[in-house]
Coordinates of C-alpha atoms in Angstrom, one line a residue:
M1 CA 5.9 -13.1 -14.1
K2 CA 3.0 -13.4 -12.2
T3 CA 3.3 -17.1 -11.9
K4 CA 6.6 -16.6 -10.6
E5 CA 5.2 -14.2 -8.1
H6 CA 2.6 -16.4 -6.8
S7 CA 4.8 -19.7 -6.7
F8 CA 7.0 -17.5 -4.5
I9 CA 4.1 -16.3 -2.1
S10 CA 3.0 -19.9 -1.8
S11 CA 6.1 -21.3 -1.3
L12 CA 7.5 -18.7 1.5
F13 CA 4.2 -19.5 3.1
I14 CA 4.8 -23.6 2.9
C15 CA 8.1 -23.0 4.3
L16 CA 7.1 -21.0 7.3
L17 CA 4.8 -23.3 8.7
Y18 CA 7.9 -25.5 9.3
L19 CA 9.6 -23.2 11.7
P20 CA 8.2 -25.1 14.5
V21 CA 10.2 -28.2 13.7
L22 CA 13.7 -26.0 14.1
V23 CA 12.3 -24.9 17.9
T24 CA 11.3 -28.4 18.9
A25 CA 14.8 -28.6 20.9
E26 CA 15.4 -29.7 24.5
C27 CA 14.9 -27.9 27.6
S28 CA 17.4 -25.7 29.0
C29 CA 15.0 -23.6 31.5
E30 CA 12.8 -26.1 32.8
N31 CA 12.2 -24.8 35.8
E32 CA 10.7 -22.0 34.6
V33 CA 8.5 -23.9 32.0
L34 CA 7.3 -25.9 34.5
S35 CA 6.2 -23.2 36.7
K36 CA 4.4 -22.2 33.6
D37 CA 2.7 -25.4 33.6
T38 CA 1.4 -25.5 36.7
A39 CA 0.2 -22.3 37.1
G40 CA -2.4 -22.5 34.2
N41 CA -5.7 -24.4 33.8
K42 CA -5.0 -26.6 30.4
T43 CA -8.9 -26.8 29.9
K44 CA -9.4 -23.1 29.9
A45 CA -6.2 -22.6 27.6
L46 CA -7.4 -24.9 25.3
K47 CA -10.8 -23.1 25.1
Y48 CA -9.0 -19.6 25.1
K49 CA -7.0 -21.0 21.8
F50 CA -10.0 -21.9 20.1
V51 CA -11.7 -18.6 20.6
A52 CA -8.4 -17.1 19.5
I53 CA -8.2 -19.1 16.3
S54 CA -11.9 -18.1 15.4
S55 CA -11.7 -14.5 16.6
I56 CA -8.1 -13.7 14.8
L57 CA -9.4 -15.3 11.6
M58 CA -12.3 -13.2 11.6
A59 CA -11.1 -9.9 12.5
G60 CA -7.8 -10.5 9.9
A61 CA -10.2 -11.5 7.1
V62 CA -12.1 -8.3 7.7
G63 CA -9.5 -5.9 8.1
V64 CA -7.9 -6.9 5.0
S65 CA -10.8 -7.0 3.1
L66 CA -12.2 -3.4 4.1
P67 CA -9.8 -0.9 2.3
I68 CA -10.3 -3.7 -1.2
M69 CA -14.0 -3.4 -0.7
A70 CA -14.1 0.5 0.3
K71 CA -12.1 1.0 -3.3
K72 CA -15.4 0.8 -5.1
I73 CA -17.1 3.5 -3.3
P74 CA -15.7 6.7 -4.8
T75 CA -15.4 8.0 -1.3
F76 CA -12.5 6.3 -0.5
G77 CA -10.9 6.4 -3.8
P78 CA -6.9 7.2 -3.9
Q79 CA -7.3 10.7 -4.7
N80 CA -9.5 11.4 -1.8
N81 CA -8.5 12.7 1.7
I82 CA -10.3 9.7 3.6
F83 CA -8.0 7.5 1.9
F84 CA -4.8 9.4 2.9
L85 CA -6.0 9.5 6.4
I86 CA -7.1 5.7 6.3
K87 CA -3.5 5.0 5.2
A88 CA -1.5 7.5 7.4
F89 CA -3.5 5.5 10.6
A90 CA -2.6 2.1 9.2
G91 CA 1.1 3.4 8.6
G92 CA 1.2 4.4 12.4
V93 CA -0.2 0.8 13.4
I94 CA 2.7 -1.3 11.3
L95 CA 5.3 1.4 12.5
A96 CA 4.1 0.8 16.0
T97 CA 3.9 -3.1 15.8
A98 CA 7.1 -3.4 14.5
F99 CA 8.8 -0.7 17.5
V100 CA 6.4 -1.4 20.2
H101 CA 5.8 -5.4 19.6
I102 CA 8.2 -7.3 17.6
L103 CA 11.4 -5.5 18.2
P104 CA 11.1 -6.0 22.1
D105 CA 10.0 -9.5 21.8
A106 CA 13.1 -10.1 19.4
Y107 CA 15.3 -8.4 22.0
Q108 CA 13.8 -10.7 24.9
S109 CA 14.6 -14.0 22.9
L110 CA 17.8 -13.1 21.9
T111 CA 19.3 -11.8 25.3
S112 CA 17.4 -14.7 27.5
P113 CA 19.3 -16.2 30.1
C114 CA 18.9 -19.6 28.3
L115 CA 21.3 -18.8 25.9
S116 CA 24.8 -18.9 26.1
E117 CA 26.8 -15.4 27.0
K118 CA 28.6 -16.2 23.9
P119 CA 28.0 -15.0 21.0
W120 CA 24.5 -14.0 21.9
G121 CA 25.4 -12.1 25.0
G122 CA 28.1 -10.2 23.9
F123 CA 26.8 -8.3 20.9
P124 CA 23.4 -6.6 19.8
F125 CA 21.9 -8.8 17.5
T126 CA 18.3 -7.6 17.2
G127 CA 19.5 -4.2 16.5
F128 CA 22.0 -5.4 13.9
L129 CA 19.8 -7.7 12.1
A130 CA 16.8 -5.1 11.9
M131 CA 19.2 -2.9 10.3
V132 CA 20.5 -5.7 8.2
S133 CA 16.7 -6.4 7.2
A134 CA 15.8 -2.9 6.5
I135 CA 18.9 -2.3 4.3
L136 CA 18.1 -5.7 2.1
T137 CA 14.1 -4.6 1.8
M138 CA 15.5 -1.2 0.3
M139 CA 18.0 -2.9 -2.3
M140 CA 15.7 -5.3 -2.9
D141 CA 13.0 -2.5 -3.7
T142 CA 15.3 0.0 -5.6
F143 CA 16.7 -3.3 -7.7
A144 CA 13.4 -4.6 -8.5
T145 CA 12.2 -1.0 -9.6
S146 CA 15.4 -0.3 -11.5
F147 CA 14.8 -3.8 -13.1
Y148 CA 11.5 -2.8 -14.5
K149 CA 12.5 0.7 -15.7
S150 CA 15.5 -0.9 -17.8
S151 CA 13.5 -3.5 -19.2
H152 CA 10.1 -1.1 -19.9
F153 CA 12.7 1.1 -21.5
D154 CA 14.4 -1.3 -23.7
K155 CA 10.9 -2.1 -25.1
A156 CA 10.2 1.6 -25.4
L157 CA 13.2 2.7 -27.1
P158 CA 12.3 1.5 -31.2
V159 CA 9.1 2.8 -30.7
N160 CA 10.8 6.4 -29.8
G161 CA 13.4 6.1 -32.5
D162 CA 10.7 5.4 -35.2
E163 CA 8.9 8.5 -33.8
E164 CA 11.7 10.6 -34.1
M165 CA 12.6 9.6 -37.6
L166 CA 9.2 10.1 -38.4
G167 CA 9.4 13.5 -37.3
E168 CA 12.5 14.4 -39.0
N169 CA 10.4 13.4 -42.2
E170 CA 7.4 15.0 -42.1
G171 CA 8.8 18.3 -40.4
N172 CA 6.1 20.5 -39.3
V173 CA 3.9 17.3 -38.2
H174 CA 6.5 16.2 -36.1
V175 CA 6.1 19.7 -33.7
H176 CA 2.2 19.0 -33.5
T177 CA 2.2 15.3 -32.8
H178 CA 5.3 14.4 -31.3
P179 CA 4.8 16.3 -27.6
T180 CA 1.0 14.9 -27.2
H181 CA 2.0 11.4 -27.9
G182 CA 5.0 11.8 -25.5
H183 CA 2.8 13.1 -22.6
A184 CA 0.1 10.3 -23.4
H185 CA 3.4 7.8 -23.1
G186 CA 4.8 9.8 -19.8
S187 CA 1.2 9.4 -18.1
A188 CA 0.7 5.5 -19.3
E189 CA 4.4 4.8 -18.2
S190 CA 4.1 6.9 -15.0
S191 CA 1.1 4.9 -14.2
H192 CA 2.5 1.7 -14.7
H193 CA 5.7 2.3 -12.9
L194 CA 3.4 3.2 -9.8
M195 CA 1.5 0.3 -10.0
T196 CA 4.8 -2.1 -10.2
T197 CA 6.1 -0.3 -7.0
Q198 CA 2.7 -0.9 -5.1
R199 CA 2.8 -4.6 -6.0
I200 CA 6.4 -4.8 -4.8
I201 CA 5.8 -3.2 -1.5
S202 CA 2.9 -5.0 -0.8
Q203 CA 4.4 -8.3 -1.2
V204 CA 7.5 -7.4 0.6
L205 CA 4.9 -6.0 3.5
E206 CA 2.9 -9.1 3.4
V207 CA 6.1 -11.3 4.0
G208 CA 7.3 -9.2 7.0
I209 CA 3.8 -9.6 8.7
V210 CA 3.4 -13.0 8.0
V211 CA 6.6 -14.4 9.3
H212 CA 5.5 -12.7 12.8
S213 CA 2.3 -14.1 12.6
V214 CA 3.6 -17.8 12.4
I215 CA 5.7 -16.9 15.4
I216 CA 3.5 -15.3 17.7
G217 CA 0.5 -17.8 16.6
V218 CA 2.7 -21.1 17.2
A219 CA 4.0 -19.4 20.6
L220 CA 0.1 -19.0 21.4
G221 CA -1.0 -22.3 20.7
A222 CA 2.0 -24.2 22.2
S223 CA 1.2 -22.0 25.8
Q224 CA -0.4 -24.1 28.5
N225 CA -1.1 -20.7 30.7
A226 CA -4.5 -19.9 30.5
K227 CA -3.7 -16.7 32.3
T228 CA -1.1 -15.7 29.6
I229 CA -3.3 -16.8 26.6
K230 CA -6.7 -14.8 27.9
P231 CA -5.1 -10.9 27.6
L232 CA -3.5 -12.2 24.3
V233 CA -6.6 -13.0 22.5
A234 CA -8.1 -9.9 22.6
A235 CA -4.9 -8.0 21.9
L236 CA -4.1 -10.3 18.8
T237 CA -7.2 -10.2 17.7
F238 CA -7.0 -6.1 17.3
H239 CA -3.7 -6.4 16.1
Q240 CA -4.5 -8.6 13.3
F241 CA -7.6 -6.4 12.4
F242 CA -5.6 -3.1 12.0
E243 CA -2.4 -4.8 10.3
G244 CA -4.9 -6.3 8.2
M245 CA -6.0 -2.7 7.2
G246 CA -2.6 -1.6 6.2
L247 CA -1.8 -4.3 4.1
G248 CA -5.1 -4.1 2.7
G249 CA -4.7 -0.4 1.5
C250 CA -1.5 -1.3 -0.3
I251 CA -2.9 -4.4 -2.0
S252 CA -6.3 -2.3 -3.4
Q253 CA -3.6 0.3 -4.8
A254 CA -1.4 -2.3 -6.5
K255 CA -4.0 -3.3 -8.5
F256 CA -3.8 -7.1 -8.7
K257 CA -5.8 -9.6 -10.4
S258 CA -8.8 -10.9 -8.7
R259 CA -6.8 -14.3 -7.9
A260 CA -3.7 -12.6 -6.9
I261 CA -5.8 -10.9 -4.3
A262 CA -7.8 -13.3 -2.9
M263 CA -4.5 -15.5 -2.5
M264 CA -2.7 -12.6 -0.3
L265 CA -5.9 -12.2 1.8
V266 CA -6.2 -16.1 2.1
I267 CA -2.6 -16.3 3.5
F268 CA -2.8 -13.4 5.4
S269 CA -6.0 -14.3 7.3
L270 CA -5.0 -18.0 8.0
T271 CA -1.3 -17.5 8.9
T272 CA -2.0 -16.8 12.2
P273 CA -4.9 -19.3 13.2
M274 CA -2.5 -21.7 11.6
G275 CA 0.1 -21.1 13.6
I276 CA -2.2 -21.2 16.7
A277 CA -3.1 -24.8 15.3
L278 CA 0.4 -25.9 14.9
G279 CA 1.9 -24.7 18.4
M280 CA -1.4 -26.8 20.1
G281 CA -0.2 -29.8 17.8
I282 CA 3.2 -29.6 19.0
S283 CA 2.7 -28.0 22.5
K284 CA 4.0 -31.3 24.2
I285 CA 7.5 -31.1 22.8
Y286 CA 7.8 -27.5 22.1
N287 CA 9.7 -25.5 24.6
E288 CA 9.5 -21.7 24.0
N289 CA 12.7 -21.3 26.3
S290 CA 14.9 -23.8 24.9
P291 CA 17.8 -22.1 22.9
K292 CA 17.1 -23.1 19.1
A293 CA 13.5 -21.2 19.8
L294 CA 14.6 -18.5 21.4
V295 CA 17.3 -17.9 18.7
V296 CA 15.0 -19.0 15.7
E297 CA 12.0 -16.6 17.2
G298 CA 14.6 -13.9 17.9
I299 CA 16.3 -14.0 14.6
F300 CA 12.9 -14.1 12.6
D301 CA 11.2 -11.1 14.8
S302 CA 14.5 -8.8 14.4
L303 CA 14.2 -9.3 10.8
S304 CA 10.5 -8.8 10.4
A305 CA 11.0 -5.6 12.3
G306 CA 13.6 -4.0 10.1
I307 CA 10.8 -5.2 7.3
L308 CA 8.3 -3.0 8.6
I309 CA 9.9 -0.3 10.2
Y310 CA 11.3 0.3 6.3
M311 CA 8.2 -0.4 4.4
S312 CA 6.1 1.6 7.0
L313 CA 8.5 4.8 6.8
V314 CA 9.9 5.0 3.4
D315 CA 6.7 3.2 0.9
L316 CA 4.0 3.9 3.0
L317 CA 3.9 7.3 4.8
G318 CA 6.8 8.8 3.0
V319 CA 5.3 8.6 -0.3
D320 CA 1.7 10.0 1.1
F321 CA 3.5 12.7 2.9
M322 CA 5.5 13.9 0.1
N323 CA 2.5 13.8 -2.3
P324 CA 1.3 17.3 -3.4
L325 CA -2.2 16.9 -2.7
M326 CA -1.1 16.5 0.9
Q327 CA 1.6 19.1 1.0
T328 CA -0.6 21.8 -0.6
N329 CA -3.5 21.1 1.5
L330 CA -2.9 21.9 5.5
K331 CA -5.9 20.3 7.0
L332 CA -5.2 17.3 5.2
L333 CA -1.5 17.3 6.3
L334 CA -2.7 17.8 10.1
G335 CA -5.3 15.4 9.6
S336 CA -2.8 12.7 8.4
N337 CA -0.3 13.4 11.2
L338 CA -3.2 12.9 13.6
S339 CA -4.2 10.0 11.9
L340 CA -0.8 8.7 12.4
L341 CA -0.4 9.4 15.5
L342 CA -3.6 7.4 16.4
G343 CA -2.6 4.4 14.8
A344 CA 0.7 4.3 16.6
A345 CA -1.1 5.0 19.9
S346 CA -3.5 2.5 19.5
M347 CA -1.3 -0.3 18.6
S348 CA 0.8 0.9 21.6
L349 CA -1.7 0.3 23.9
L350 CA -2.0 -3.3 22.8
A351 CA 1.3 -4.0 24.3
K352 CA -0.1 -3.6 27.7
W353 CA -2.3 -6.1 27.2
S354 CA 0.0 -8.6 25.4

């Protein structure tokens, strides 16, 4: 099962690297592209791209590694208040990423004048695809959890049956031993179920982040306008750092083995820099305003937004904010709400730069 999970993540990552091939279509709005090319200095643009690769790679690696390294410090343990505050901040960052960064980009791509009026102008595809993506994510989440429960209970049934028969044969012994064992079994099962849920959450969350990261990386790498790239370097560096913190928090709770953790960290850290490198390689044939490029980017951005909205509200924020530890601690509840707002505000402000 674990081998299948690793191969799925690796296969998805490789497939995403082929996205630029789909969007190297003929030019549809040549005047707009030419004006952008003549406005920028290509030498400066190339320098900014190399700076972007190094800074985004470092920021992503540090951001996603911090929560995992911090788990070894007792203060940042899952049951401590600081951990709830950090996760609320990261949830706000991911939520703002979906609403403020990805959805507007998707809307801009799918409503571009470079696309034909039918079908793209007559139907709100951006919101529809985000909604479908959120629903499919929920279905996958629930079916995966249901499959785990049914398979786990089927294996446990013979043990429970033997215990009941043992209790009937031994009379009073059953009264004293069964409740204790049942409590221990329930605790172990609850812990295992929580770990499985966290693994599903972290993997689906990484898929949503990685898809968008490839797209923005290719777009930045293919751009020849230094004035456009310069502010994006700072914005995407902070963006990658905060997104990494959100993903790292989920990975740290999932209790993956070291190899799986390393693979997820490397994939997240390398996706945007490799997207930039690919964009640089195809910059002469890539046209971000061609119909194929706009449609592919718009569809994938919409799907990514739906995944991130669902995961941030339901699996990250919803679970923690309904946790009894937070519900019974007013200071922690207020602090977490403030941390959520700060996370959303910090990522929303970056939209001004990008």
